[in-house]
PDB file of C-alpha atoms in Angstrom:
ATOM      1  CA  UNK A 356       0.155   0.153  -0.101  1.00 86.00           C
ATOM      2  CA  UNK A 357       1.270   3.339  -1.124  1.00 93.00           C
ATOM      3  CA  UNK A 358       0.909   6.585   1.139  1.00 96.00           C
ATOM      4  CA  UNK A 359       1.896  10.429   0.799  1.00 97.00           C
ATOM      5  CA  UNK A 360       2.082  11.921   3.924  1.00 96.00           C
ATOM      6  CA  UNK A 361       2.221  15.538   3.905  1.00 96.00           C
ATOM      7  CA  UNK A 362       3.639  18.134   6.437  1.00 95.00           C
ATOM      8  CA  UNK A 363       3.778  22.066   6.921  1.00 95.00           C
ATOM      9  CA  UNK A 364       1.272  24.625   6.116  1.00 93.00           C
ATOM     10  CA  UNK A 365      -0.578  26.956   7.954  1.00 97.00           C
ATOM     11  CA  UNK A 366      -1.201  30.786   8.511  1.00 98.00           C
ATOM     12  CA  UNK A 367       1.388  33.255   7.380  1.00 98.00           C
ATOM     13  CA  UNK A 368       1.469  36.697   6.846  1.00 98.00           C
ATOM     14  CA  UNK A 369       1.337  38.253   3.343  1.00 98.00           C
ATOM     15  CA  UNK A 370       5.116  38.196   2.047  1.00 98.00           C
ATOM     16  CA  UNK A 371       6.339  35.732   4.373  1.00 98.00           C
ATOM     17  CA  UNK A 372       7.185  31.923   3.615  1.00 98.00           C
ATOM     18  CA  UNK A 373       6.098  28.415   4.387  1.00 98.00           C
ATOM     19  CA  UNK A 374       7.551  24.971   3.644  1.00 98.00           C
ATOM     20  CA  UNK A 375       5.361  21.733   2.413  1.00 98.00           C
ATOM     21  CA  UNK A 376       6.960  18.390   2.390  1.00 98.00           C
ATOM     22  CA  UNK A 377       5.722  15.369   1.407  1.00 98.00           C
ATOM     23  CA  UNK A 378       6.866  11.704   1.790  1.00 98.00           C
ATOM     24  CA  UNK A 379       6.004   8.724  -0.247  1.00 97.00           C
ATOM     25  CA  UNK A 380       6.180   5.030   1.666  1.00 96.00           C
ATOM     26  CA  UNK A 381       4.966   1.775   0.688  1.00 94.00           C
ATOM     27  CA  UNK A 382       5.416  -0.839  -1.951  1.00 90.00           C
ATOM     28  CA  UNK A 383       7.274   1.433  -4.547  1.00 93.00           C
ATOM     29  CA  UNK A 384       9.265   0.564  -7.612  1.00 92.00           C
ATOM     30  CA  UNK A 385       9.885   4.308  -8.929  1.00 94.00           C
ATOM     31  CA  UNK A 386       8.251   7.726  -8.709  1.00 96.00           C
ATOM     32  CA  UNK A 387       8.579   9.094 -12.327  1.00 95.00           C
ATOM     33  CA  UNK A 388       6.816  12.268 -11.115  1.00 97.00           C
ATOM     34  CA  UNK A 389       5.816  14.135  -8.173  1.00 98.00           C
ATOM     35  CA  UNK A 390       4.175  17.112  -7.395  1.00 98.00           C
ATOM     36  CA  UNK A 391       1.885  19.818  -5.758  1.00 98.00           C
ATOM     37  CA  UNK A 392      -1.702  20.848  -6.759  1.00 98.00           C
ATOM     38  CA  UNK A 393      -4.034  23.553  -4.856  1.00 98.00           C
ATOM     39  CA  UNK A 394      -7.613  23.821  -4.571  1.00 98.00           C
ATOM     40  CA  UNK A 395      -9.134  27.127  -3.473  1.00 97.00           C
ATOM     41  CA  UNK A 396     -12.701  27.378  -2.124  1.00 92.00           C
ATOM     42  CA  UNK A 397     -14.951  27.194  -5.407  1.00 94.00           C
ATOM     43  CA  UNK A 398     -12.299  26.853  -7.782  1.00 96.00           C
ATOM     44  CA  UNK A 399     -10.936  23.616  -9.583  1.00 97.00           C
ATOM     45  CA  UNK A 400      -7.893  21.881  -8.454  1.00 97.00           C
ATOM     46  CA  UNK A 401      -4.833  23.252 -10.410  1.00 98.00           C
ATOM     47  CA  UNK A 402      -1.282  22.549 -10.650  1.00 98.00           C
ATOM     48  CA  UNK A 403       1.445  24.493  -8.596  1.00 98.00           C
ATOM     49  CA  UNK A 404       4.588  22.917  -9.556  1.00 98.00           C
ATOM     50  CA  UNK A 405       6.014  19.588 -10.846  1.00 98.00           C
ATOM     51  CA  UNK A 406       9.528  17.674 -10.937  1.00 98.00           C
ATOM     52  CA  UNK A 407      10.562  14.837 -12.517  1.00 96.00           C
ATOM     53  CA  UNK A 408      12.831  11.982 -11.140  1.00 95.00           C
ATOM     54  CA  UNK A 409      15.313  13.894 -13.288  1.00 94.00           C
ATOM     55  CA  UNK A 410      14.792  16.547 -11.322  1.00 95.00           C
ATOM     56  CA  UNK A 411      13.062  18.801 -14.526  1.00 97.00           C
ATOM     57  CA  UNK A 412      10.874  21.502 -12.506  1.00 98.00           C
ATOM     58  CA  UNK A 413       7.868  23.214 -14.159  1.00 98.00           C
ATOM     59  CA  UNK A 414       5.885  25.731 -12.263  1.00 98.00           C
ATOM     60  CA  UNK A 415       2.269  27.655 -12.873  1.00 98.00           C
ATOM     61  CA  UNK A 416       2.735  30.919 -14.072  1.00 98.00           C
ATOM     62  CA  UNK A 417       1.124  32.509 -10.794  1.00 98.00           C
ATOM     63  CA  UNK A 418       4.099  31.051  -8.823  1.00 98.00           C
ATOM     64  CA  UNK A 419       7.033  31.185 -10.739  1.00 98.00           C
ATOM     65  CA  UNK A 420       9.801  33.080  -9.348  1.00 98.00           C
ATOM     66  CA  UNK A 421       8.089  32.917  -5.874  1.00 98.00           C
ATOM     67  CA  UNK A 422       7.862  28.872  -5.498  1.00 98.00           C
ATOM     68  CA  UNK A 423      10.733  26.105  -5.636  1.00 98.00           C
ATOM     69  CA  UNK A 424       9.999  22.597  -5.982  1.00 98.00           C
ATOM     70  CA  UNK A 425      12.556  20.321  -5.008  1.00 98.00           C
ATOM     71  CA  UNK A 426      12.714  16.365  -4.390  1.00 98.00           C
ATOM     72  CA  UNK A 427      15.059  13.503  -2.839  1.00 97.00           C
ATOM     73  CA  UNK A 428      14.859  10.478  -4.792  1.00 96.00           C
ATOM     74  CA  UNK A 429      16.580   8.389  -2.166  1.00 96.00           C
ATOM     75  CA  UNK A 430      14.302   9.762   0.543  1.00 97.00           C
ATOM     76  CA  UNK A 431      11.158   9.814  -1.902  1.00 97.00           C
ATOM     77  CA  UNK A 432      10.350  13.235  -0.700  1.00 98.00           C
ATOM     78  CA  UNK A 433       9.284  16.298  -2.764  1.00 98.00           C
ATOM     79  CA  UNK A 434       9.428  19.805  -1.032  1.00 98.00           C
ATOM     80  CA  UNK A 435       7.506  23.102  -1.865  1.00 98.00           C
ATOM     81  CA  UNK A 436       9.487  26.101  -0.618  1.00 98.00           C
ATOM     82  CA  UNK A 437       6.761  29.089  -1.021  1.00 98.00           C
ATOM     83  CA  UNK A 438       8.228  32.658  -0.673  1.00 98.00           C
ATOM     84  CA  UNK A 439       6.528  36.147  -0.756  1.00 98.00           C
ATOM     85  CA  UNK A 440       3.043  34.519  -0.275  1.00 98.00           C
ATOM     86  CA  UNK A 441       0.247  36.612  -1.425  1.00 98.00           C
ATOM     87  CA  UNK A 442      -3.659  36.196  -0.224  1.00 97.00           C
ATOM     88  CA  UNK A 443      -4.359  34.302  -3.633  1.00 97.00           C
ATOM     89  CA  UNK A 444      -2.018  31.363  -2.888  1.00 98.00           C
ATOM     90  CA  UNK A 445      -4.649  30.555  -0.098  1.00 98.00           C
ATOM     91  CA  UNK A 446      -5.573  27.200  -0.661  1.00 98.00           C
ATOM     92  CA  UNK A 447      -5.713  23.357   0.203  1.00 98.00           C
ATOM     93  CA  UNK A 448      -2.086  22.099  -1.017  1.00 98.00           C
ATOM     94  CA  UNK A 449      -2.418  18.670  -2.158  1.00 98.00           C
ATOM     95  CA  UNK A 450       0.874  16.409  -2.653  1.00 98.00           C
ATOM     96  CA  UNK A 451       0.743  14.338  -6.151  1.00 98.00           C
ATOM     97  CA  UNK A 452       2.885  11.468  -7.225  1.00 97.00           C
ATOM     98  CA  UNK A 453       2.711   8.957 -10.070  1.00 96.00           C
ATOM     99  CA  UNK A 454       4.267   5.603  -8.696  1.00 95.00           C
ATOM    100  CA  UNK A 455       5.194   2.322 -10.171  1.00 93.00           C
ATOM    101  CA  UNK A 456       4.443  -0.286  -8.172  1.00 89.00           C
ATOM    102  CA  UNK A 457       5.417  -3.987  -7.918  1.00 77.00           C
ATOM    103  CA  UNK A 458       2.533  -4.615 -10.564  1.00 76.00           C
ATOM    104  CA  UNK A 459       4.607  -2.585 -13.186  1.00 77.00           C
ATOM    105  CA  UNK A 460       1.830   0.060 -13.658  1.00 84.00           C
ATOM    106  CA  UNK A 461       1.693   3.494 -12.796  1.00 91.00           C
ATOM    107  CA  UNK A 462      -1.073   5.013 -10.476  1.00 94.00           C
ATOM    108  CA  UNK A 463      -1.378   8.489  -9.447  1.00 96.00           C
ATOM    109  CA  UNK A 464      -1.756   9.120  -5.663  1.00 97.00           C
ATOM    110  CA  UNK A 465      -2.563  12.002  -3.592  1.00 97.00           C
ATOM    111  CA  UNK A 466      -1.909  13.483  -0.182  1.00 97.00           C
ATOM    112  CA  UNK A 467      -4.513  14.285   2.519  1.00 96.00           C
ATOM    113  CA  UNK A 468      -4.083  17.894   1.847  1.00 97.00           C
ATOM    114  CA  UNK A 469      -2.878  20.833   3.783  1.00 97.00           C
ATOM    115  CA  UNK A 470      -4.130  24.097   4.330  1.00 98.00           C
ATOM    116  CA  UNK A 471      -2.166  27.107   3.501  1.00 98.00           C
ATOM    117  CA  UNK A 472      -3.729  30.567   4.490  1.00 98.00           C
ATOM    118  CA  UNK A 473      -2.216  33.992   3.582  1.00 98.00           C
ATOM    119  CA  UNK A 474      -3.885  36.706   5.434  1.00 97.00           C
ATOM    120  CA  UNK A 475      -2.717  39.674   7.569  1.00 95.00           C
TER     121      UNK A 475
END
């Protein structure tokens, strides 16, 4: 059984920083892609940032230059460093990973979500 466990999040003032972390565990053969999505109230879930096992990252235009995604392949973790946070960054943030298990098929897994609130 595969699990994604997130940590971090919370309340921060505009201009502040937060760090989100996510660790994958279970019967894992490889993790080609890991990423972070977010969903604000009344809006659809959107991709924030993603990173491949080769450490190629891509970002939503709205977070470029402010957020940095990184991963540790050995530890099966992905981290999102969020700087210069804005009120519009307020959302529930979800870790996601495409994982190959022993079955040879890739499945997308999701974390439980962590709230990020940017407010003065």
